[in-house]
């Protein structure tokens, strides 16, 4: 990576220099040798006013690759500024899945204009794809694929690949269908190369390779790719008719997207938040979560309010309140994170969840006792109040145990309710562990202080 | 997925039934039609004592595929129980990268025995691979690949693929090297199929496709795959000599592994923790983080201790302490999560970090004011103490602003120190936001109470 890292800033500096000197031909020359993904990285780094200018220097073919690789922010801005004609030319160069994705990002007027301007056949194809939900197999599939009938020979398969040469990239498999277009199986290119030319394709077909229904969640699709080490998969309708294919590059994007979503939800963030959003957007996205946090935090205010008298009796209790709540929260967040991630990876299902839950209960008890004893002793020696050590130790055991248990239960319950398990975010977990921690700690203190008439 | 989901429990029930009736031949029959990954899933679900028995029913070829797909826990257990001879037979069937991975998991005695028992050439190949660190390009590459010299024709390339037929799976590209084995470029199978047989390979070679150095971090490798939509990449030494190749399936595994590591580190968890670990293991892995948390939490105890007199003057302050600390912590964790994830995806670099940081400062101020005003008003009306509302509102603004800023600074600073940005976990962040939140809130209270002689 040293190579790339040292080169990129230089390319950016060169580019900025060329822009300042208005050397358009040199810029075109610089771009001509570069990969679209690298050009996109450069354009992303420029000031907003330079982006459209630079982008307009690209020929249509390259522009169509580059626009797909831009960051969401720069792409949105470019799309707003481009004329409908230019946009149509660029979109016509794309694969069907990318066409659909971009058109979905357009304003209603732009989308209508583009769909009317591109070829009718393509327009219909895209409108078919746009029917599928974003995060399903249909939403990430493309219509471009190579298929042959089941009575074809290897030679026919060769011919089919040759025919598709200019139209379709990334051919890894050939799909085999029957006369009603039902998917029967797939043949990797590797097998075609190593088989005699007039062998029937049915002789080398792999019928075990799974296909997916168009409405399968993209997370499930990703799991299948990972489980069976696939590079592409056929997408079928309810009659097993072949609709399109999903390639691994789109699956990798889907994995990253789903993972970010999980991580962001755990932390209480909107899914499309980034640190480069402008301030108003970021505030709009994060403030609702903070207000939610504020409401849940008021539970703690209420709980502590009950114990005003106890606190007045022993102010030293206040010093340790955050310790009880904080450790309960962190123990819970350890478990919650493990369960949410395990579910995302498909390792935790309802079948084995009970085993997971029992283990978490045991871990909660053990960790609770281990931390409780230590903090009890610390508090005793530090403040010289034996009863404080006892109360704190006991409260800590209960708090860590409960935190661990609730950290496991929240995502399992959400999943059972068919909600996203990651929604059981830190905000809800810590609201609970805070309020419950204070209740246990101050409650125990009230009882003990009464018993010992302090 | 309905199909698979409904089938799996049934297969497990069938299997358990067959085990209880000791129907070995039926089990062999059941397994013969199944994909190794599905067999592995079933074995994972069984009781420990049944796993070895079932596994021993598989022929060597299938056993070698299945063992790679098992969960870490079941694989460890199986490896312990298998004889060195059986283990050697199974390992001999694997690709070089899998061989190296499994041998790295063996005890020293087992590894030595297996390396001595497999063919000398293979043994040397594996020992070469074992030299590379786990999380580098060398650590995830395999030696099996198809390459031709630069003076080859398409026909030679066909022959090379045919020769590799039984040895190498997942051929997507052919690597082209010069006489000193230096990598010159790659040719996708698709191009070979669509080009005339006696064309020189150099005519269709793609020299733009990047290769990676053996010591590149696997996270960087994954980013290249994603950026350039690759399915395989050549790995070279410092002289650009071809050492092996990395295929997309290993990259997907690497992405999942690195992401889990990030998520776990943010939450204060060891990387290989799972909810299925036995209790002792889990406690061993999580307790150190909780003790660390305990130590950092003592900072808050100290801070609050300074303000004993202030608290005695106005016990109502205690009610709102967790609100100030909690919201500062959550605002910080929003930013921290965005930055850590952005870095993992390669979207945040040092070049654009300053822009990100300035935006976070603005967001911190805006969110702080928005929440501060609301909580100030709530506190005033709830407790009827105007000064409490003022103190709380101001403290909240400072606390949310600081939390947001520190949430951004921690991962950036760690990255600058060449440490994992995710290590700036919630534990450190909340230790800071807690202590600082209490300091601001109680400090302001002390000052205001003095000024107004309360």
Coordinates of C-alpha atoms in Angstrom, one line a residue, chain A residues 49-443:
Chain A
X49 CA -17.1 24.1 -7.3
X50 CA -14.3 22.1 -9.0
X51 CA -16.1 18.8 -8.9
X52 CA -18.6 19.4 -11.7
X53 CA -15.9 21.0 -13.9
X54 CA -13.5 18.1 -13.5
X55 CA -16.3 15.5 -14.0
X56 CA -17.4 17.1 -17.2
X57 CA -13.9 16.5 -18.7
X58 CA -14.4 12.7 -18.5
X59 CA -15.8 10.9 -21.5
X60 CA -19.2 9.3 -21.0
X61 CA -17.8 5.8 -20.6
X62 CA -15.4 6.8 -17.8
X63 CA -17.9 9.2 -16.3
X64 CA -20.3 6.4 -15.9
X65 CA -17.8 4.3 -13.9
X66 CA -16.6 7.3 -11.9
X67 CA -20.0 8.5 -10.7
X68 CA -20.7 5.1 -9.2
X69 CA -17.5 5.3 -7.1
X70 CA -18.0 8.8 -5.7
X71 CA -19.0 9.4 -2.1
X72 CA -22.7 9.9 -1.6
X73 CA -22.2 13.5 -0.9
X74 CA -20.3 14.4 -4.1
X75 CA -22.6 12.2 -6.2
X76 CA -25.7 13.9 -4.9
X77 CA -24.2 17.3 -5.7
X78 CA -23.1 16.2 -9.2
X79 CA -26.5 14.7 -10.0
X80 CA -28.2 17.9 -9.1
X81 CA -25.9 19.9 -11.4
X82 CA -25.9 17.7 -14.4
X83 CA -28.3 18.2 -17.3
X84 CA -30.8 15.5 -18.0
X85 CA -29.2 14.8 -21.4
X86 CA -25.7 14.3 -19.9
X87 CA -27.2 12.2 -17.1
X88 CA -29.0 10.0 -19.5
X89 CA -25.9 9.4 -21.6
X90 CA -24.0 8.4 -18.4
X91 CA -26.7 6.2 -17.1
X92 CA -27.0 4.3 -20.4
X93 CA -23.5 3.0 -20.0
X94 CA -24.2 1.3 -16.7
X95 CA -25.1 -2.2 -15.8
X96 CA -28.8 -2.6 -15.0
X97 CA -28.3 -2.8 -11.2
X98 CA -26.3 0.4 -11.2
X99 CA -28.8 2.0 -13.5
X100 CA -31.6 1.2 -11.1
X101 CA -29.5 2.4 -8.0
X102 CA -28.7 5.7 -9.6
X103 CA -32.2 6.4 -10.9
X104 CA -33.5 5.6 -7.4
X105 CA -31.3 8.5 -6.2
X106 CA -32.7 11.0 -8.7
X107 CA -35.5 13.5 -8.1
X108 CA -38.9 12.4 -9.5
X109 CA -38.6 14.8 -12.4
X110 CA -35.1 13.7 -13.3
X111 CA -35.9 10.0 -13.0
X112 CA -38.9 10.4 -15.3
X113 CA -36.9 12.3 -17.9
X114 CA -34.1 9.7 -17.8
X115 CA -36.4 6.8 -18.0
X116 CA -38.2 8.3 -21.0
X117 CA -34.9 9.1 -22.8
X118 CA -33.1 5.8 -22.5
X119 CA -34.0 2.9 -24.8
X120 CA -37.5 1.5 -24.1
X121 CA -36.2 -2.0 -23.5
X122 CA -33.6 -0.8 -21.0
X123 CA -36.2 1.5 -19.4
X124 CA -38.5 -1.4 -18.8
X125 CA -35.6 -3.6 -17.4
X126 CA -34.8 -0.8 -15.0
X127 CA -38.4 -0.3 -14.0
X128 CA -38.6 -4.0 -13.3
X129 CA -35.5 -3.8 -11.0
X130 CA -36.9 -0.7 -9.2
X131 CA -39.8 -2.7 -8.0
X132 CA -37.6 -4.7 -5.6
X133 CA -36.9 -3.4 -2.2
X134 CA -33.3 -2.0 -1.8
X135 CA -32.1 -4.5 0.7
X136 CA -33.4 -7.7 -1.0
X137 CA -31.8 -10.0 -3.5
X138 CA -33.9 -8.4 -6.2
X139 CA -32.6 -5.0 -5.1
X140 CA -28.9 -5.9 -5.6
X141 CA -29.2 -8.2 -8.6
X142 CA -28.4 -7.2 -12.2
X143 CA -30.2 -8.5 -15.4
X144 CA -27.0 -9.0 -17.3
X145 CA -26.0 -12.6 -17.3
X146 CA -25.0 -15.5 -19.6
X147 CA -27.4 -18.4 -19.8
X148 CA -27.8 -21.4 -22.0
X149 CA -30.6 -23.9 -22.5
X150 CA -30.2 -27.3 -20.9
X151 CA -29.8 -29.0 -24.3
X152 CA -26.7 -26.8 -25.1
X153 CA -23.2 -28.1 -25.5
X154 CA -20.0 -26.7 -24.2
X155 CA -19.5 -25.1 -27.6
X156 CA -22.8 -23.2 -27.2
X157 CA -21.6 -22.0 -23.9
X158 CA -18.4 -20.7 -25.4
X159 CA -20.5 -18.9 -28.1
X160 CA -22.8 -17.4 -25.4
X161 CA -19.8 -16.0 -23.5
X162 CA -18.3 -14.6 -26.8
X163 CA -21.7 -13.0 -27.7
X164 CA -21.8 -11.3 -24.3
X165 CA -18.3 -10.0 -24.6
X166 CA -18.9 -6.3 -24.9
X167 CA -22.1 -6.2 -22.9
X168 CA -21.3 -8.1 -19.7
X169 CA -18.4 -7.9 -17.3
X170 CA -17.4 -10.3 -14.5
X171 CA -18.7 -13.5 -16.0
X172 CA -17.8 -16.3 -13.6
X173 CA -20.6 -18.7 -14.2
X174 CA -23.0 -19.7 -16.9
X175 CA -26.6 -20.3 -15.8
X176 CA -28.4 -23.3 -17.3
X177 CA -32.2 -23.0 -17.8
X178 CA -35.0 -25.2 -19.2
X179 CA -37.4 -24.2 -21.9
X180 CA -39.6 -22.3 -19.4
X181 CA -36.6 -20.3 -18.2
X182 CA -36.4 -22.2 -14.9
X183 CA -32.9 -22.3 -13.4
X184 CA -31.5 -25.8 -13.3
X185 CA -28.0 -25.2 -12.3
X186 CA -24.7 -23.3 -13.0
X187 CA -21.4 -24.1 -14.6
X188 CA -18.2 -22.2 -13.7
X189 CA -16.1 -20.9 -16.6
X190 CA -13.3 -23.0 -15.4
X191 CA -15.2 -26.2 -16.1
X192 CA -16.1 -25.0 -19.6
X193 CA -12.5 -24.4 -20.4
X194 CA -11.5 -27.9 -19.2
X195 CA -14.3 -29.8 -21.0
X196 CA -14.4 -31.1 -24.6
X197 CA -16.3 -28.8 -26.9
X198 CA -19.2 -31.1 -27.8
X199 CA -20.0 -32.4 -24.4
X200 CA -23.6 -31.7 -23.4
X201 CA -23.6 -28.9 -20.7
X202 CA -25.9 -31.1 -18.5
X203 CA -22.9 -33.5 -18.0
X204 CA -20.9 -30.9 -16.1
X205 CA -23.7 -28.9 -14.5
X206 CA -23.6 -28.2 -10.8
X207 CA -27.1 -28.6 -9.4
X208 CA -26.1 -28.1 -5.8
X209 CA -25.3 -24.4 -6.1
X210 CA -28.2 -22.7 -4.4
X211 CA -30.3 -19.9 -6.0
X212 CA -32.2 -17.3 -4.1
X213 CA -35.7 -15.9 -4.2
X214 CA -35.9 -12.2 -5.2
X215 CA -37.3 -11.2 -1.8
X216 CA -34.5 -12.8 0.3
X217 CA -32.9 -10.2 2.6
X218 CA -29.5 -9.1 1.4
X219 CA -28.0 -10.1 4.8
X220 CA -29.2 -13.7 4.1
X221 CA -27.8 -13.5 0.6
X222 CA -24.4 -12.5 2.0
X223 CA -24.5 -15.4 4.5
X224 CA -25.0 -17.8 1.6
X225 CA -22.1 -16.4 -0.4
X226 CA -19.9 -16.7 2.7
X227 CA -21.1 -20.2 3.6
X228 CA -20.7 -21.6 0.1
X229 CA -17.8 -19.4 -1.0
X230 CA -19.7 -18.2 -4.0
X231 CA -18.7 -15.5 -6.6
X232 CA -22.2 -15.2 -8.1
X233 CA -25.7 -16.6 -7.6
X234 CA -28.9 -16.7 -9.6
X235 CA -31.9 -14.9 -8.5
X236 CA -35.3 -16.6 -9.2
X237 CA -39.0 -15.8 -8.9
X238 CA -41.5 -18.0 -7.1
X239 CA -41.6 -20.3 -10.1
X240 CA -37.8 -20.8 -10.0
X241 CA -37.6 -18.7 -13.2
X242 CA -34.2 -16.9 -13.6
X243 CA -34.5 -13.1 -13.1
X244 CA -30.9 -12.0 -12.7
X245 CA -27.7 -12.6 -10.9
X246 CA -25.9 -11.2 -7.9
X247 CA -22.1 -10.9 -8.1
X248 CA -19.7 -10.9 -5.1
X249 CA -18.7 -7.2 -5.4
X250 CA -22.3 -6.2 -4.7
X251 CA -22.4 -8.6 -1.8
X252 CA -19.3 -7.1 -0.3
X253 CA -20.9 -3.7 -0.5
X254 CA -24.1 -5.2 1.1
X255 CA -22.0 -6.7 3.9
X256 CA -20.3 -3.4 4.6
X257 CA -23.6 -1.5 4.5
X258 CA -25.4 -4.0 6.9
X259 CA -22.5 -4.0 9.3
X260 CA -22.3 -0.2 9.4
X261 CA -26.1 -0.2 10.1
X262 CA -25.6 -2.6 13.0
X263 CA -22.7 -0.6 14.5
X264 CA -24.5 2.7 14.1
X265 CA -27.7 1.4 15.7
X266 CA -25.9 0.0 18.7
X267 CA -24.3 3.5 19.2
X268 CA -27.6 5.3 18.6
X269 CA -26.9 6.8 15.1
X270 CA -28.9 7.0 11.9
X271 CA -27.7 4.6 9.2
X272 CA -26.5 7.2 6.7
X273 CA -24.7 9.5 9.1
X274 CA -21.0 10.2 8.3
X275 CA -18.5 12.6 9.8
X276 CA -18.5 14.6 6.5
X277 CA -22.2 15.5 6.6
X278 CA -22.7 19.1 7.0
X279 CA -23.5 20.3 10.5
X280 CA -27.2 20.8 10.1
X281 CA -27.7 17.3 8.7
X282 CA -25.6 15.7 11.4
X283 CA -27.4 17.5 14.1
X284 CA -30.8 16.5 12.6
X285 CA -29.7 12.9 12.6
X286 CA -28.1 12.7 16.0
X287 CA -30.2 15.0 18.1
X288 CA -33.3 12.8 18.2
X289 CA -31.2 10.0 19.7
X290 CA -29.8 12.4 22.3
X291 CA -33.3 13.6 23.2
X292 CA -34.4 9.9 23.5
X293 CA -31.4 9.4 25.7
X294 CA -32.5 12.4 27.8
X295 CA -36.0 11.0 28.3
X296 CA -34.6 7.6 29.3
X297 CA -32.1 9.2 31.6
X298 CA -34.9 10.9 33.5
X299 CA -35.8 7.4 34.9
X300 CA -32.5 7.6 36.9
X301 CA -33.5 11.1 38.1
X302 CA -36.7 9.7 39.4
X303 CA -35.0 6.7 41.1
X304 CA -32.4 8.7 42.8
X305 CA -35.1 11.2 43.9
X306 CA -36.7 8.4 46.0
X307 CA -33.6 8.1 48.1
X308 CA -33.0 11.8 49.0
X309 CA -33.1 10.9 52.8
X310 CA -30.7 8.0 52.5
X311 CA -28.2 10.2 50.5
X312 CA -28.4 12.9 53.2
X313 CA -27.6 10.3 55.8
X314 CA -24.5 9.0 54.0
X315 CA -23.2 11.3 51.3
X316 CA -20.3 8.9 50.6
X317 CA -22.9 6.8 48.7
X318 CA -22.9 9.4 46.0
X319 CA -19.2 8.9 45.3
X320 CA -19.8 5.3 44.2
X321 CA -23.1 5.7 42.4
X322 CA -21.5 6.0 38.9
X323 CA -19.3 3.0 39.5
X324 CA -22.3 0.7 40.1
X325 CA -24.2 2.0 37.1
X326 CA -21.2 2.2 34.8
X327 CA -19.9 -1.4 35.4
X328 CA -23.4 -2.8 35.1
X329 CA -23.7 -0.9 31.8
X330 CA -20.4 -2.1 30.4
X331 CA -21.0 -5.7 31.4
X332 CA -24.3 -5.5 29.6
X333 CA -22.8 -3.9 26.5
X334 CA -20.3 -6.7 26.3
X335 CA -23.0 -9.3 26.1
X336 CA -25.3 -7.1 23.9
X337 CA -22.5 -6.6 21.4
X338 CA -21.6 -10.3 21.2
X339 CA -25.3 -11.3 20.7
X340 CA -26.0 -8.6 18.0
X341 CA -22.8 -9.5 16.1
X342 CA -23.4 -13.3 16.5
X343 CA -26.9 -12.8 15.0
X344 CA -25.6 -10.7 12.1
X345 CA -23.1 -13.5 11.3
X346 CA -25.8 -16.1 11.5
X347 CA -24.1 -17.9 14.4
X348 CA -26.9 -17.3 16.9
X349 CA -30.3 -18.6 16.0
X350 CA -33.3 -19.3 18.2
X351 CA -32.3 -22.9 18.3
X352 CA -29.1 -22.3 20.1
X353 CA -30.1 -19.0 21.9
X354 CA -31.1 -20.8 25.1
X355 CA -27.6 -22.3 25.4
X356 CA -26.1 -18.8 24.8
X357 CA -28.4 -17.3 27.4
X358 CA -27.6 -19.8 30.2
X359 CA -23.9 -19.2 29.6
X360 CA -24.4 -15.4 29.9
X361 CA -26.2 -15.9 33.2
X362 CA -23.3 -17.9 34.6
X363 CA -20.8 -15.3 33.3
X364 CA -22.8 -12.5 34.8
X365 CA -22.8 -14.2 38.2
X366 CA -19.1 -14.9 38.1
X367 CA -18.1 -11.5 36.9
X368 CA -20.4 -9.8 39.4
X369 CA -18.9 -11.7 42.3
X370 CA -15.3 -11.0 41.1
X371 CA -15.9 -7.3 40.7
X372 CA -18.2 -6.9 43.7
X373 CA -15.7 -8.3 46.2
X374 CA -12.9 -6.0 44.9
X375 CA -14.9 -2.8 44.9
X376 CA -16.4 -3.7 48.3
X377 CA -12.9 -4.0 49.8
X378 CA -11.7 -0.8 48.0
X379 CA -14.7 1.2 49.3
X380 CA -14.2 -0.1 52.9
X381 CA -10.5 0.8 53.1
X382 CA -10.9 4.1 51.2
X383 CA -13.8 5.6 53.2
X384 CA -13.3 3.5 56.3
X385 CA -17.1 2.6 56.4
X386 CA -17.5 -1.2 56.6
X387 CA -21.2 -1.0 55.8
X388 CA -20.5 1.0 52.6
X389 CA -18.2 -1.8 51.4
X390 CA -20.8 -4.4 52.0
X391 CA -23.6 -2.4 50.3
X392 CA -21.5 -1.5 47.3
X393 CA -20.2 -5.1 46.9
X394 CA -23.7 -6.6 46.9
X395 CA -25.1 -3.9 44.6
X396 CA -22.3 -4.5 42.2
X397 CA -22.9 -8.2 42.0
X398 CA -26.6 -7.6 41.3
X399 CA -25.9 -4.8 38.9
X400 CA -23.4 -6.7 36.8
X401 CA -25.5 -9.9 36.8
X402 CA -28.6 -8.0 35.7
X403 CA -26.7 -6.0 33.1
X404 CA -25.3 -9.1 31.5
X405 CA -28.7 -10.8 31.5
X406 CA -30.5 -7.8 30.1
X407 CA -27.7 -7.2 27.5
X408 CA -28.5 -10.7 26.2
X409 CA -32.3 -10.5 26.5
X410 CA -32.8 -7.1 24.6
X411 CA -31.5 -8.3 21.2
X412 CA -33.1 -11.7 21.6
X413 CA -36.5 -10.2 22.4
X414 CA -36.2 -7.7 19.5
X415 CA -35.4 -10.5 17.1
X416 CA -38.4 -12.4 18.4
X417 CA -40.6 -9.4 17.7
X418 CA -39.1 -9.3 14.2
X419 CA -37.3 -6.0 14.9
X420 CA -33.6 -5.3 14.3
X421 CA -31.7 -6.7 17.3
X422 CA -29.2 -3.9 17.0
X423 CA -32.0 -1.4 17.9
X424 CA -31.4 -2.6 21.5
X425 CA -28.8 0.0 21.6
X426 CA -26.6 1.3 24.3
X427 CA -29.2 4.0 25.0
X428 CA -31.9 1.6 26.1
X429 CA -29.4 -0.7 27.8
X430 CA -27.7 2.0 29.8
X431 CA -31.0 3.7 30.7
X432 CA -31.9 0.4 32.3
X433 CA -28.6 -0.5 33.9
X434 CA -28.3 3.1 35.3
X435 CA -31.8 3.2 36.8
X436 CA -31.6 -0.4 38.1
X437 CA -28.0 0.1 39.4
X438 CA -29.1 3.2 41.4
X439 CA -32.2 1.4 42.7
X440 CA -30.2 -1.6 43.9
X441 CA -27.4 0.4 45.4
X442 CA -29.5 3.1 47.2
X443 CA -32.2 0.6 48.0

